[in-house]
């Protein structure tokens, strides 16, 4: 006897009614949706690595020949890239030098913020900033030139570069000013002194010491006092004149 549902007999379906189709088996999940993001991440890493290699090459060319020796052709050769490949990342010498300067300033601000935060008071943070800033560049005056000399010699920088520099400078001044204001409220700051101005003075003092060192090194002239001695004297003056 045929079993129900076999082709040989059994109950027929009512006219006009169709059996529901069996649900299709669920397809196994695939990783295709994640593939584009993974590819994009790998591409982004490659591009960032190449960008960093170009900046390293640009600094090497700058150190060897200064601004006059900096050409896109020289940087491309140093980085072992074609000039069109270089153009993909940087459209001009100004873009290259600006990017180098911003990277250097970002490193500097991190170091100085840490020094200011570790100081016992706002007044001592003034000296800590001078000490940290001079020490950061004393053995790398080319790095100081990258951030503070060569961009100015290249002429007007892009608005994006200028905006980033102003933001980083303001960020550091805000941190130091806050420490000095706390000193003023606690009576530890000498009367009549303005925290924001003092923050600018400390930065300018360190700038002067480093500019002197960079200029004398470039001209091959020796100094009567080392940068460390000038740094220590500047810190002593700030501490004596700013605190109560």
XYZ file of C-alpha atoms in Angstrom:
244
model
C 0.000 0.000 0.000
C 1.378 3.307 -0.941
C 2.202 5.574 1.967
C 0.454 8.916 2.256
C 2.096 11.517 0.070
C 3.661 9.065 -2.337
C 3.109 9.434 -6.064
C 1.115 6.217 -6.250
C -2.009 7.415 -4.446
C -3.125 8.830 -1.185
C -5.086 11.930 -0.444
C -5.163 14.555 -3.158
C -4.842 18.205 -2.367
C -7.967 20.273 -2.557
C -8.384 22.106 -5.842
C -6.884 25.599 -5.863
C -4.627 24.984 -2.871
C -0.884 24.662 -3.160
C 1.462 23.255 -0.679
C 3.716 25.821 1.006
C 7.216 25.662 -0.323
C 9.775 24.384 2.096
C 11.899 27.245 3.477
C 15.241 27.595 1.784
C 18.157 26.602 3.977
C 19.859 29.605 5.579
C 23.057 30.482 3.841
C 26.220 30.398 5.870
C 27.453 33.854 6.914
C 30.279 35.210 4.836
C 33.012 37.676 5.672
C 32.583 39.566 2.429
C 31.035 42.537 4.225
C 34.162 42.904 6.353
C 36.586 42.496 3.475
C 36.343 46.092 2.192
C 37.042 47.562 5.644
C 40.031 45.258 6.114
C 41.365 46.195 2.702
C 40.836 49.860 3.469
C 42.648 49.494 6.799
C 45.621 47.840 5.107
C 45.640 50.533 2.441
C 45.522 53.268 5.081
C 48.469 51.700 6.918
C 50.482 51.480 3.715
C 49.719 55.084 2.870
C 50.636 56.305 6.346
C 53.873 54.324 6.225
C 54.734 55.842 2.867
C 53.839 59.333 4.104
C 56.141 58.910 7.098
C 58.937 57.660 4.834
C 58.543 60.798 2.700
C 58.764 63.020 5.779
C 61.911 61.214 6.937
C 63.398 61.734 3.476
C 62.402 65.410 3.461
C 64.079 66.011 6.798
C 67.252 64.307 5.560
C 67.294 66.558 2.479
C 66.680 69.645 4.631
C 69.460 68.785 7.053
C 71.916 68.227 4.191
C 71.119 71.223 2.048
C 68.771 73.527 3.933
C 65.760 75.164 2.359
C 67.624 76.013 -0.859
C 68.523 72.361 -1.363
C 64.979 71.121 -0.776
C 63.325 70.106 -4.039
C 60.561 67.633 -4.679
C 62.895 65.759 -7.022
C 65.493 65.421 -4.236
C 62.909 64.208 -1.745
C 61.459 61.709 -4.217
C 64.937 60.328 -4.891
C 65.708 60.129 -1.173
C 62.430 58.270 -0.537
C 62.928 56.046 -3.619
C 59.626 57.212 -5.107
C 58.573 58.669 -8.410
C 57.663 62.344 -8.415
C 53.989 61.589 -9.260
C 53.862 59.276 -6.234
C 55.243 62.069 -4.087
C 52.609 64.467 -5.444
C 49.907 62.084 -4.221
C 50.918 62.923 -0.635
C 52.389 66.434 -0.845
C 51.727 68.992 -3.551
C 54.555 71.399 -2.729
C 57.704 72.017 -0.703
C 55.627 74.199 1.606
C 53.290 71.272 2.324
C 56.245 69.039 3.149
C 57.950 71.485 5.492
C 54.624 72.382 7.095
C 53.865 68.731 7.818
C 57.319 68.247 9.336
C 56.834 71.315 11.524
C 53.425 70.234 12.786
C 54.694 66.742 13.658
C 57.622 68.239 15.553
C 55.378 70.668 17.400
C 52.965 67.889 18.367
C 55.847 65.944 19.953
C 57.074 69.079 21.701
C 53.670 69.936 23.182
C 53.318 66.426 24.627
C 56.715 66.694 26.332
C 56.025 70.169 27.708
C 52.524 69.345 28.936
C 53.948 66.406 30.874
C 56.647 68.631 32.398
C 54.124 71.304 33.394
C 51.753 68.723 34.910
C 54.560 67.134 36.964
C 55.706 70.450 38.492
C 54.816 71.091 42.126
C 53.333 74.527 41.428
C 52.563 76.928 38.614
C 55.701 78.982 39.281
C 57.832 75.847 39.194
C 56.010 74.833 36.013
C 57.490 77.939 34.332
C 60.994 76.650 35.003
C 59.960 73.098 34.118
C 58.764 74.267 30.699
C 62.029 76.086 29.975
C 64.108 73.139 31.124
C 62.094 70.557 29.157
C 62.033 72.655 26.004
C 65.757 73.386 25.944
C 66.591 69.763 26.764
C 64.281 68.503 24.008
C 66.141 70.368 21.272
C 69.656 70.816 22.712
C 70.859 67.627 21.022
C 68.636 68.064 17.976
C 68.955 71.652 16.814
C 67.985 70.514 13.322
C 64.653 69.473 14.823
C 64.312 72.978 16.264
C 65.012 74.458 12.830
C 62.402 72.179 11.253
C 59.709 73.524 13.563
C 60.725 77.157 14.017
C 63.074 78.287 11.265
C 62.575 76.512 7.970
C 58.780 76.994 7.731
C 59.269 80.756 8.068
C 61.968 80.737 5.395
C 59.651 78.858 3.040
C 57.147 81.710 3.146
C 53.446 81.667 3.900
C 52.174 78.299 5.048
C 48.741 76.873 4.371
C 45.791 77.907 6.501
C 45.490 74.351 7.799
C 49.114 74.426 8.958
C 48.701 77.791 10.645
C 45.488 76.703 12.359
C 47.141 73.560 13.743
C 50.149 75.493 15.050
C 47.919 78.052 16.765
C 45.788 75.314 18.304
C 48.802 73.463 19.710
C 50.373 76.646 21.074
C 47.104 77.703 22.672
C 46.661 74.244 24.187
C 50.027 74.467 25.948
C 49.474 78.028 27.139
C 46.073 77.060 28.546
C 47.623 74.298 30.664
C 50.384 76.528 32.049
C 48.046 79.464 32.622
C 45.713 77.263 34.665
C 48.606 76.233 36.940
C 49.651 79.865 37.414
C 46.104 80.983 38.174
C 45.948 78.372 40.918
C 49.170 79.850 42.347
C 47.685 83.341 42.198
C 44.594 82.231 44.125
C 46.800 80.543 46.729
C 49.002 83.636 47.096
C 52.094 81.944 45.640
C 52.402 84.244 42.603
C 54.103 87.614 42.865
C 51.552 90.470 42.840
C 50.802 92.139 39.520
C 51.967 89.276 37.331
C 49.611 88.015 34.623
C 49.506 84.205 34.207
C 49.051 84.246 30.436
C 51.900 86.671 29.932
C 54.146 84.624 32.187
C 53.358 81.517 30.143
C 54.421 83.383 26.995
C 57.566 84.679 28.715
C 58.683 81.174 29.666
C 58.187 79.949 26.106
C 60.054 82.994 24.743
C 62.986 82.540 27.121
C 63.468 78.960 25.946
C 63.058 80.097 22.338
C 65.854 82.626 22.794
C 68.260 80.081 24.276
C 67.584 77.620 21.459
C 67.756 80.266 18.725
C 71.152 81.317 20.041
C 72.369 77.736 20.021
C 71.036 77.025 16.529
C 72.510 80.231 15.113
C 75.947 79.733 16.634
C 76.077 76.092 15.600
C 75.198 77.018 12.027
C 77.933 79.663 11.893
C 80.502 77.415 13.574
C 81.086 79.869 16.422
C 81.659 78.562 19.920
C 79.758 79.786 22.966
C 81.087 81.042 26.281
C 78.226 79.321 28.088
C 76.572 76.022 27.277
C 72.871 75.772 26.568
C 72.478 73.923 29.863
C 74.083 76.802 31.762
C 71.869 79.357 30.041
C 68.852 77.145 30.700
C 69.628 76.921 34.422
C 70.169 80.676 34.736
C 66.885 81.385 32.963
C 65.034 78.988 35.271
C 66.559 80.609 38.357
C 65.495 84.073 37.183
C 61.924 82.919 36.518
C 61.653 81.287 39.932
C 63.040 84.323 41.780
C 60.926 86.872 39.959
C 57.624 84.997 39.772
C 57.199 83.470 43.209
C 56.569 85.135 46.545
